[in-house]
Short mmCIF file of C-alpha atoms in Angstrom, two decimals:
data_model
loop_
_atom_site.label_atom_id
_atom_site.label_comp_id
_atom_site.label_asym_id
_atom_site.label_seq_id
_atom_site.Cartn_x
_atom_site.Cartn_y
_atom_site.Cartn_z
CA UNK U 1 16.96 -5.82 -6.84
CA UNK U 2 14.05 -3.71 -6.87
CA UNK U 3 13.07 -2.75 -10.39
CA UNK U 4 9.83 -0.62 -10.03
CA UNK U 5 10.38 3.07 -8.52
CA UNK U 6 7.63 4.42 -7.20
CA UNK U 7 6.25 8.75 -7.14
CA UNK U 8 5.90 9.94 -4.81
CA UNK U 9 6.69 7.85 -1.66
CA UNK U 10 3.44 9.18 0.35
CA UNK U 11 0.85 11.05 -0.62
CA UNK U 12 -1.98 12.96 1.30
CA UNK U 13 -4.95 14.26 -0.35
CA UNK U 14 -8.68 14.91 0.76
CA UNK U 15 -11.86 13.04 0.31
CA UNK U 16 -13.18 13.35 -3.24
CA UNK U 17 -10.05 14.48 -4.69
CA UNK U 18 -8.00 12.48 -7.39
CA UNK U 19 -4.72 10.30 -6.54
CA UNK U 20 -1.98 9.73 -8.89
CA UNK U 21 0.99 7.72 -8.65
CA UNK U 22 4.10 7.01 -10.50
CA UNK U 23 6.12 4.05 -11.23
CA UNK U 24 9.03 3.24 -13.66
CA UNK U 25 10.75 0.30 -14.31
CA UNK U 26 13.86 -0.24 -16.21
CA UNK U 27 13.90 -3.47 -18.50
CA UNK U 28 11.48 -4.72 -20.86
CA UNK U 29 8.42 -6.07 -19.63
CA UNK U 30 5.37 -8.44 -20.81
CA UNK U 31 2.90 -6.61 -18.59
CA UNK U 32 2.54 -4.28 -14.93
CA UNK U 33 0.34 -4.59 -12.44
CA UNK U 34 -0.59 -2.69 -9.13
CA UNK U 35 -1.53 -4.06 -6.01
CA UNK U 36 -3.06 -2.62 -2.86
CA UNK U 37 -1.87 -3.57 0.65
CA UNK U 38 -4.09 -2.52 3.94
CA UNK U 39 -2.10 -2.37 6.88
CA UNK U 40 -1.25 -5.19 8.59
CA UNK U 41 -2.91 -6.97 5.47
CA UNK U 42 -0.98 -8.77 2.74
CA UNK U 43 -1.05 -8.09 -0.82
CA UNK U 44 -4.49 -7.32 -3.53
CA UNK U 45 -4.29 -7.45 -7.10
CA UNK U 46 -6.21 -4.36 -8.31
CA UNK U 47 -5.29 -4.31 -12.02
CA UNK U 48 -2.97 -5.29 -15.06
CA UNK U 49 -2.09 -3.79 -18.34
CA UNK U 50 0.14 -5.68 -21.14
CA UNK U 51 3.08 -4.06 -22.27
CA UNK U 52 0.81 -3.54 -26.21
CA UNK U 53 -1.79 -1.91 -23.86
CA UNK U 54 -1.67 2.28 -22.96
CA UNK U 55 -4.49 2.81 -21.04
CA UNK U 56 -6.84 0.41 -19.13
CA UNK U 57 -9.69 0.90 -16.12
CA UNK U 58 -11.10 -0.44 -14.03
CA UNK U 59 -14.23 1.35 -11.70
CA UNK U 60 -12.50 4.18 -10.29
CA UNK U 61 -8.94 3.27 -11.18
CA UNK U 62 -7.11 4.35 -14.77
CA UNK U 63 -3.61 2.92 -15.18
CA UNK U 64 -1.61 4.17 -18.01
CA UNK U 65 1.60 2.40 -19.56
CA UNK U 66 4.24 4.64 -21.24
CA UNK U 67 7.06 1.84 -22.76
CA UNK U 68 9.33 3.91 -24.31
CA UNK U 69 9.76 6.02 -20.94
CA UNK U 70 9.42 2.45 -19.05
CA UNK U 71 6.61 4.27 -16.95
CA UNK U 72 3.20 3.54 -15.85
CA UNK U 73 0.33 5.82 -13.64
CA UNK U 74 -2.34 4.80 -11.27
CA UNK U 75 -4.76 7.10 -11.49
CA UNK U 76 -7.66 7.17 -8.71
CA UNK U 77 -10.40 9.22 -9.22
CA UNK U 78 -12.88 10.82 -6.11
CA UNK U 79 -10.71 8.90 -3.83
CA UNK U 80 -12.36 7.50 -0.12
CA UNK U 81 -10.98 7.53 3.06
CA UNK U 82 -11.25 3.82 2.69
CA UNK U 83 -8.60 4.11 -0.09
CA UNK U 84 -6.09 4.31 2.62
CA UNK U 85 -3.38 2.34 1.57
CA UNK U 86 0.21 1.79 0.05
CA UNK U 87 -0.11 0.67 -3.65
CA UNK U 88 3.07 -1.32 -5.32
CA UNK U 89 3.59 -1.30 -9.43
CA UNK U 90 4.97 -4.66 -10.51
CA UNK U 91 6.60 -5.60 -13.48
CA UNK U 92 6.53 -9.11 -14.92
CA UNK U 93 8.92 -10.40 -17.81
CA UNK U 94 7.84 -14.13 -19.03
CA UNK U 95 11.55 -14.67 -20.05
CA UNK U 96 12.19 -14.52 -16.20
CA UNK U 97 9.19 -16.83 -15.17
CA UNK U 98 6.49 -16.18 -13.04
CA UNK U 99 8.17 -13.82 -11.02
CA UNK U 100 7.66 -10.32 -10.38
CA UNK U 101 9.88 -7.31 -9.50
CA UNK U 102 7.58 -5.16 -7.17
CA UNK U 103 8.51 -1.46 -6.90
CA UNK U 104 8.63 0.14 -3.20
CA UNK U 105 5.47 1.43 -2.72
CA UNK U 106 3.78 4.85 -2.58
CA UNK U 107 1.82 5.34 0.72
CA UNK U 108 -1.59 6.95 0.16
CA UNK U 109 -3.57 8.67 2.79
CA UNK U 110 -7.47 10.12 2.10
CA UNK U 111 -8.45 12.35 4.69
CA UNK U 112 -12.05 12.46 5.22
CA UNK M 1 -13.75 -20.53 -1.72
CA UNK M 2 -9.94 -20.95 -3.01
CA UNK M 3 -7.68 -19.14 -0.67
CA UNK M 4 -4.36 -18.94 0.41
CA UNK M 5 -3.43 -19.11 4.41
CA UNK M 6 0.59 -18.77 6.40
CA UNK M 7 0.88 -20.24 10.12
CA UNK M 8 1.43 -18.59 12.29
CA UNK M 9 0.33 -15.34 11.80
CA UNK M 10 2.97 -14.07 14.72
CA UNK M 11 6.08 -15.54 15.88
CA UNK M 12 8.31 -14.66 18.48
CA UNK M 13 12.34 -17.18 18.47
CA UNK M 14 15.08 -16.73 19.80
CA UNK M 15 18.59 -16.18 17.90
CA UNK M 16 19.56 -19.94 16.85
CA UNK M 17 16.31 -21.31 16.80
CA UNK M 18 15.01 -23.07 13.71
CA UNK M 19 11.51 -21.80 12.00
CA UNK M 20 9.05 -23.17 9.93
CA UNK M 21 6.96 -21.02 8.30
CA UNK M 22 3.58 -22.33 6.49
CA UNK M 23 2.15 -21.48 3.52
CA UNK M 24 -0.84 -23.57 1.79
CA UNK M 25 -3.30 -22.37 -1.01
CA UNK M 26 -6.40 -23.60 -2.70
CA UNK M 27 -6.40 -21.93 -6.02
CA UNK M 28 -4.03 -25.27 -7.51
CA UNK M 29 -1.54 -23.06 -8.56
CA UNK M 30 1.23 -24.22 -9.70
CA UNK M 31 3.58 -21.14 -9.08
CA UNK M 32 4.65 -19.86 -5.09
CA UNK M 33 6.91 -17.64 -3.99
CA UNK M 34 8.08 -16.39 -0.55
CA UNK M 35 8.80 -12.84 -0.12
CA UNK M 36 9.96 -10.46 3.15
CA UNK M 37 8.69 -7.05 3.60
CA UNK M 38 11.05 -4.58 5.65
CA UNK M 39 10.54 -0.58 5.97
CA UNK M 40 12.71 0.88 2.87
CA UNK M 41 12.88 -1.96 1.18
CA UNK M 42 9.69 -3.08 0.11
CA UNK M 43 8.80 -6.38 -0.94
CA UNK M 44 12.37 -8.79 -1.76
CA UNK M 45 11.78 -12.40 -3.66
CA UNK M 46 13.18 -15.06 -0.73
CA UNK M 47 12.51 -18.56 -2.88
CA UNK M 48 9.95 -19.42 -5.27
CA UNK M 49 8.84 -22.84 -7.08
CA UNK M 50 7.21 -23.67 -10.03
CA UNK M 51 5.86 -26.89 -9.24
CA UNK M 52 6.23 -30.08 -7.20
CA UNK M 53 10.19 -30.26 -6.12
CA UNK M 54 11.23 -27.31 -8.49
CA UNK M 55 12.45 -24.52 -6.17
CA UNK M 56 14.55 -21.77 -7.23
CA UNK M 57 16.63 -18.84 -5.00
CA UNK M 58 15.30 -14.99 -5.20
CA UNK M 59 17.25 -12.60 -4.24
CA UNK M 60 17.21 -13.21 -0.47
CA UNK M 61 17.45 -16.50 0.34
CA UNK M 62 20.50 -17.07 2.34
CA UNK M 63 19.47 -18.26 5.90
CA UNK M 64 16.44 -19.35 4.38
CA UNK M 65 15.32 -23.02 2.61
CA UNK M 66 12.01 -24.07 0.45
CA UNK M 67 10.66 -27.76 -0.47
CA UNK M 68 7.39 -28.40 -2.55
CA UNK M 69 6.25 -31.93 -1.80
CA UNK M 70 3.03 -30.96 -3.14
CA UNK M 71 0.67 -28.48 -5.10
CA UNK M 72 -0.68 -26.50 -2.12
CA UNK M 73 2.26 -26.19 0.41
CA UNK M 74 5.66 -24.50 0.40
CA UNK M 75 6.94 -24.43 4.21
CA UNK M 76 9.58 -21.90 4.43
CA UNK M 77 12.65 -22.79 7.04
CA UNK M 78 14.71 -20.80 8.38
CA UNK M 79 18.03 -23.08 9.45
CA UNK M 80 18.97 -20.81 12.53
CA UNK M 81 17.15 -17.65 13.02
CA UNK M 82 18.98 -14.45 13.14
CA UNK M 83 18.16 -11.00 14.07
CA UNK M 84 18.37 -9.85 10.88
CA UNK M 85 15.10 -11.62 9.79
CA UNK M 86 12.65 -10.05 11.97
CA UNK M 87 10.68 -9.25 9.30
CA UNK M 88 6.67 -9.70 7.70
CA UNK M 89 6.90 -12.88 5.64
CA UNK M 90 4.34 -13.13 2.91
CA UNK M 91 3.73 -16.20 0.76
CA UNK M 92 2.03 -15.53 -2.87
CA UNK M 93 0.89 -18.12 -5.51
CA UNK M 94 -0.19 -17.59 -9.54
CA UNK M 95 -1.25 -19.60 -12.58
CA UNK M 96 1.62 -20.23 -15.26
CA UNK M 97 2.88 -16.97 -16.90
CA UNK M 98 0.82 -16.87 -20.11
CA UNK M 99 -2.51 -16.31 -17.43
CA UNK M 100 -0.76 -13.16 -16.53
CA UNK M 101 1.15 -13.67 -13.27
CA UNK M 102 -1.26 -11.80 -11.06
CA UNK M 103 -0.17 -12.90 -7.71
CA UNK M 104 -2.92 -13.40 -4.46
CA UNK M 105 -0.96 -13.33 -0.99
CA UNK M 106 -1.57 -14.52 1.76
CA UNK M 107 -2.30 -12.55 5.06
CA UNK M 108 1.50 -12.20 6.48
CA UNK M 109 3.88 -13.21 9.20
CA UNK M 110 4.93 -11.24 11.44
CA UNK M 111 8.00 -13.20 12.82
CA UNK M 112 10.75 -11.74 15.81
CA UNK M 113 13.99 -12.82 16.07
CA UNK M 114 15.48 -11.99 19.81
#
Protein backbone atom coordinates (compact mmCIF):
# COMPACT_ATOMS: atom_id res chain seq x y z
CA UNK A 1 0.00 0.00 0.00
CA UNK A 2 0.93 3.42 -0.60
CA UNK A 3 2.63 4.94 2.41
CA UNK A 4 3.59 8.56 1.35
CA UNK A 5 0.52 11.12 1.04
CA UNK A 6 1.14 13.78 -0.88
CA UNK A 7 -0.28 18.08 -0.48
CA UNK A 8 -1.71 19.13 -2.43
CA UNK A 9 -2.49 16.83 -5.44
CA UNK A 10 -1.79 19.73 -8.17
CA UNK A 11 -0.56 22.82 -7.85
CA UNK A 12 -0.43 25.94 -10.21
CA UNK A 13 1.69 28.83 -9.55
CA UNK A 14 3.50 31.52 -11.81
CA UNK A 15 6.99 31.92 -13.02
CA UNK A 16 9.30 33.12 -10.25
CA UNK A 17 7.09 32.24 -7.52
CA UNK A 18 7.90 29.54 -4.78
CA UNK A 19 6.41 25.80 -4.79
CA UNK A 20 5.80 23.83 -1.78
CA UNK A 21 4.69 20.44 -1.33
CA UNK A 22 3.67 18.12 1.34
CA UNK A 23 4.19 14.57 2.09
CA UNK A 24 3.62 12.30 5.19
CA UNK A 25 4.30 8.95 5.75
CA UNK A 26 3.22 6.76 8.51
CA UNK A 27 5.96 4.25 9.86
CA UNK A 28 9.41 4.79 10.79
CA UNK A 29 11.79 5.47 8.23
CA UNK A 30 15.78 5.43 7.60
CA UNK A 31 15.56 8.27 5.10
CA UNK A 32 12.93 10.18 2.19
CA UNK A 33 13.59 11.11 -0.94
CA UNK A 34 11.76 13.04 -3.84
CA UNK A 35 11.82 12.35 -7.30
CA UNK A 36 10.74 14.27 -10.39
CA UNK A 37 8.89 12.63 -13.31
CA UNK A 38 8.46 14.64 -16.86
CA UNK A 39 5.68 13.44 -18.73
CA UNK A 40 5.88 10.59 -20.58
CA UNK A 41 9.40 10.29 -18.80
CA UNK A 42 10.22 7.83 -16.02
CA UNK A 43 11.44 8.58 -12.70
CA UNK A 44 14.64 11.37 -11.38
CA UNK A 45 16.13 11.31 -8.13
CA UNK A 46 16.31 15.00 -7.07
CA UNK A 47 17.25 14.67 -3.37
CA UNK A 48 17.47 12.65 0.01
CA UNK A 49 17.45 13.48 3.62
CA UNK A 50 18.13 10.78 6.55
CA UNK A 51 15.64 10.38 9.04
CA UNK A 52 18.67 12.33 11.84
CA UNK A 53 18.60 15.08 9.12
CA UNK A 54 15.82 18.32 9.31
CA UNK A 55 16.69 20.33 6.63
CA UNK A 56 18.85 19.71 3.50
CA UNK A 57 19.30 21.66 -0.18
CA UNK A 58 20.13 21.32 -2.88
CA UNK A 59 20.35 24.50 -5.75
CA UNK A 60 16.94 25.69 -5.73
CA UNK A 61 15.30 22.88 -3.79
CA UNK A 62 14.97 22.83 0.36
CA UNK A 63 13.46 19.63 1.73
CA UNK A 64 12.58 19.57 5.31
CA UNK A 65 11.94 16.32 7.51
CA UNK A 66 9.56 16.63 10.52
CA UNK A 67 9.76 12.77 12.31
CA UNK A 68 7.68 13.17 15.02
CA UNK A 69 4.74 14.45 12.63
CA UNK A 70 6.13 11.69 10.00
CA UNK A 71 6.20 14.72 7.47
CA UNK A 72 8.56 16.11 5.03
CA UNK A 73 8.38 19.54 2.48
CA UNK A 74 9.80 20.20 -0.89
CA UNK A 75 10.36 23.49 -1.08
CA UNK A 76 11.16 25.14 -4.65
CA UNK A 77 12.21 28.44 -4.76
CA UNK A 78 11.74 31.05 -8.13
CA UNK A 79 10.26 28.11 -9.80
CA UNK A 80 10.58 27.79 -14.07
CA UNK A 81 8.20 26.84 -16.40
CA UNK A 82 10.59 24.04 -17.01
CA UNK A 83 9.76 22.83 -13.44
CA UNK A 84 6.69 21.38 -14.89
CA UNK A 85 6.30 18.24 -13.37
CA UNK A 86 4.71 15.73 -10.78
CA UNK A 87 7.17 15.20 -7.83
CA UNK A 88 6.73 11.79 -5.58
CA UNK A 89 8.15 11.69 -1.68
CA UNK A 90 9.49 8.22 -0.96
CA UNK A 91 10.15 6.64 2.12
CA UNK A 92 12.76 3.93 2.60
CA UNK A 93 13.03 1.61 5.80
CA UNK A 94 16.39 -0.69 5.65
CA UNK A 95 14.49 -3.28 7.84
CA UNK A 96 12.28 -3.72 4.65
CA UNK A 97 15.23 -3.84 2.09
CA UNK A 98 15.87 -1.81 -0.70
CA UNK A 99 12.49 -1.01 -1.36
CA UNK A 100 10.64 2.08 -1.33
CA UNK A 101 7.02 3.13 -0.61
CA UNK A 102 6.46 6.11 -3.09
CA UNK A 103 3.63 8.52 -2.14
CA UNK A 104 1.06 9.56 -5.06
CA UNK A 105 2.38 12.45 -6.39
CA UNK A 106 1.63 16.20 -6.38
CA UNK A 107 1.32 17.60 -9.98
CA UNK A 108 3.10 20.94 -10.39
CA UNK A 109 2.42 23.37 -13.11
CA UNK A 110 4.69 26.89 -13.64
CA UNK A 111 3.03 29.14 -15.83
CA UNK A 112 5.30 31.33 -17.63
CA UNK B 1 27.73 6.18 -19.48
CA UNK B 2 25.81 3.63 -16.97
CA UNK B 3 22.18 3.64 -17.82
CA UNK B 4 19.24 1.78 -17.50
CA UNK B 5 16.93 0.90 -20.78
CA UNK B 6 13.02 -1.30 -20.97
CA UNK B 7 12.00 -2.84 -24.54
CA UNK B 8 9.75 -1.94 -25.91
CA UNK B 9 8.96 1.34 -25.15
CA UNK B 10 5.10 0.66 -26.49
CA UNK B 11 3.19 -2.41 -26.71
CA UNK B 12 -0.01 -3.16 -28.01
CA UNK B 13 -1.48 -7.57 -27.05
CA UNK B 14 -4.26 -8.90 -27.11
CA UNK B 15 -6.23 -10.46 -23.96
CA UNK B 16 -4.39 -14.00 -23.49
CA UNK B 17 -1.30 -13.17 -24.98
CA UNK B 18 1.94 -13.67 -23.10
CA UNK B 19 4.48 -10.49 -22.58
CA UNK B 20 7.88 -10.04 -21.96
CA UNK B 21 8.90 -6.99 -20.79
CA UNK B 22 12.80 -5.95 -20.73
CA UNK B 23 14.66 -4.27 -18.41
CA UNK B 24 18.69 -4.09 -18.45
CA UNK B 25 21.00 -1.54 -16.59
CA UNK B 26 24.62 -0.61 -16.52
CA UNK B 27 25.14 0.89 -13.16
CA UNK B 28 25.95 -3.13 -11.68
CA UNK B 29 23.41 -2.79 -9.30
CA UNK B 30 22.58 -5.31 -7.49
CA UNK B 31 18.95 -4.26 -6.47
CA UNK B 32 15.73 -4.05 -9.36
CA UNK B 33 12.43 -3.66 -9.01
CA UNK B 34 9.41 -3.52 -11.38
CA UNK B 35 6.75 -1.11 -10.69
CA UNK B 36 3.18 -0.04 -12.66
CA UNK B 37 2.01 3.43 -12.77
CA UNK B 38 -1.93 3.91 -13.17
CA UNK B 39 -3.90 7.41 -12.75
CA UNK B 40 -4.90 7.44 -8.82
CA UNK B 41 -2.72 5.14 -7.88
CA UNK B 42 0.64 6.19 -8.36
CA UNK B 43 3.54 4.11 -8.50
CA UNK B 44 2.70 0.10 -6.96
CA UNK B 45 5.93 -2.36 -6.29
CA UNK B 46 5.12 -5.46 -9.00
CA UNK B 47 8.47 -7.78 -8.11
CA UNK B 48 11.80 -6.83 -7.12
CA UNK B 49 15.27 -8.84 -6.68
CA UNK B 50 18.17 -8.40 -4.83
CA UNK B 51 20.57 -10.22 -6.77
CA UNK B 52 21.17 -13.10 -9.18
CA UNK B 53 17.97 -15.65 -8.71
CA UNK B 54 16.65 -13.78 -5.51
CA UNK B 55 13.24 -12.38 -6.52
CA UNK B 56 10.68 -11.37 -4.16
CA UNK B 57 6.61 -10.35 -4.71
CA UNK B 58 5.53 -6.46 -4.17
CA UNK B 59 2.40 -5.74 -3.76
CA UNK B 60 1.12 -6.39 -7.29
CA UNK B 61 2.41 -9.21 -8.68
CA UNK B 62 -0.31 -11.57 -9.46
CA UNK B 63 -0.47 -12.09 -13.31
CA UNK B 64 2.94 -11.10 -13.33
CA UNK B 65 6.53 -13.29 -12.99
CA UNK B 66 10.40 -12.07 -12.53
CA UNK B 67 13.80 -14.19 -13.04
CA UNK B 68 17.39 -12.66 -12.54
CA UNK B 69 19.82 -14.86 -14.44
CA UNK B 70 22.16 -12.09 -14.23
CA UNK B 71 23.32 -8.62 -12.80
CA UNK B 72 21.90 -6.36 -15.54
CA UNK B 73 18.52 -7.98 -16.64
CA UNK B 74 15.18 -8.64 -14.97
CA UNK B 75 12.57 -9.52 -17.89
CA UNK B 76 9.21 -9.07 -16.53
CA UNK B 77 6.37 -11.73 -17.92
CA UNK B 78 3.23 -11.41 -17.90
CA UNK B 79 1.66 -15.27 -18.13
CA UNK B 80 -1.61 -14.15 -20.03
CA UNK B 81 -2.27 -10.55 -20.44
CA UNK B 82 -5.39 -9.07 -19.15
CA UNK B 83 -7.11 -5.86 -19.51
CA UNK B 84 -6.50 -4.91 -16.31
CA UNK B 85 -2.73 -4.34 -16.95
CA UNK B 86 -2.80 -1.73 -19.48
CA UNK B 87 -0.68 0.21 -17.64
CA UNK B 88 3.12 2.31 -17.81
CA UNK B 89 5.61 -0.29 -16.59
CA UNK B 90 8.76 1.16 -15.16
CA UNK B 91 11.82 -0.84 -14.15
CA UNK B 92 14.24 0.88 -11.38
CA UNK B 93 17.63 -0.40 -10.01
CA UNK B 94 19.87 0.85 -6.67
CA UNK B 95 23.05 0.02 -4.80
CA UNK B 96 22.53 -2.07 -1.45
CA UNK B 97 20.55 -0.12 1.23
CA UNK B 98 23.36 1.33 3.36
CA UNK B 99 24.25 3.63 -0.17
CA UNK B 100 20.87 5.08 0.38
CA UNK B 101 18.38 3.38 -1.94
CA UNK B 102 18.10 6.21 -4.41
CA UNK B 103 16.47 4.52 -7.26
CA UNK B 104 17.28 5.60 -11.32
CA UNK B 105 14.34 4.33 -13.69
CA UNK B 106 14.23 3.61 -16.66
CA UNK B 107 12.22 5.47 -19.46
CA UNK B 108 8.71 3.43 -19.23
CA UNK B 109 6.39 1.08 -21.01
CA UNK B 110 3.58 1.93 -22.18
CA UNK B 111 1.87 -1.53 -22.71
CA UNK B 112 -2.19 -2.14 -24.03
CA UNK B 113 -4.01 -4.94 -23.29
CA UNK B 114 -7.16 -5.34 -25.89
Amino acid sequence: SQQGEEDPQALSIQEGENATMNCSYKTSINNLQWYRQNSGRGLVHLILIRSNEREKHSGRLRVTLDTSKKSSSLLITASRAADTASYFCATADYNQGGKLIFGQGTELSVKP
Amino acid sequence: DAEITQSPRHKITETGRQVTLACHQTWNHNNMFWYRQDLGHGLRLIHYSYGVHDTNKGEVSDGYSVSRSNTEDLPLTLESAASSQTSVYFCASSRDSRFGNEQFFGPGTRLTVL
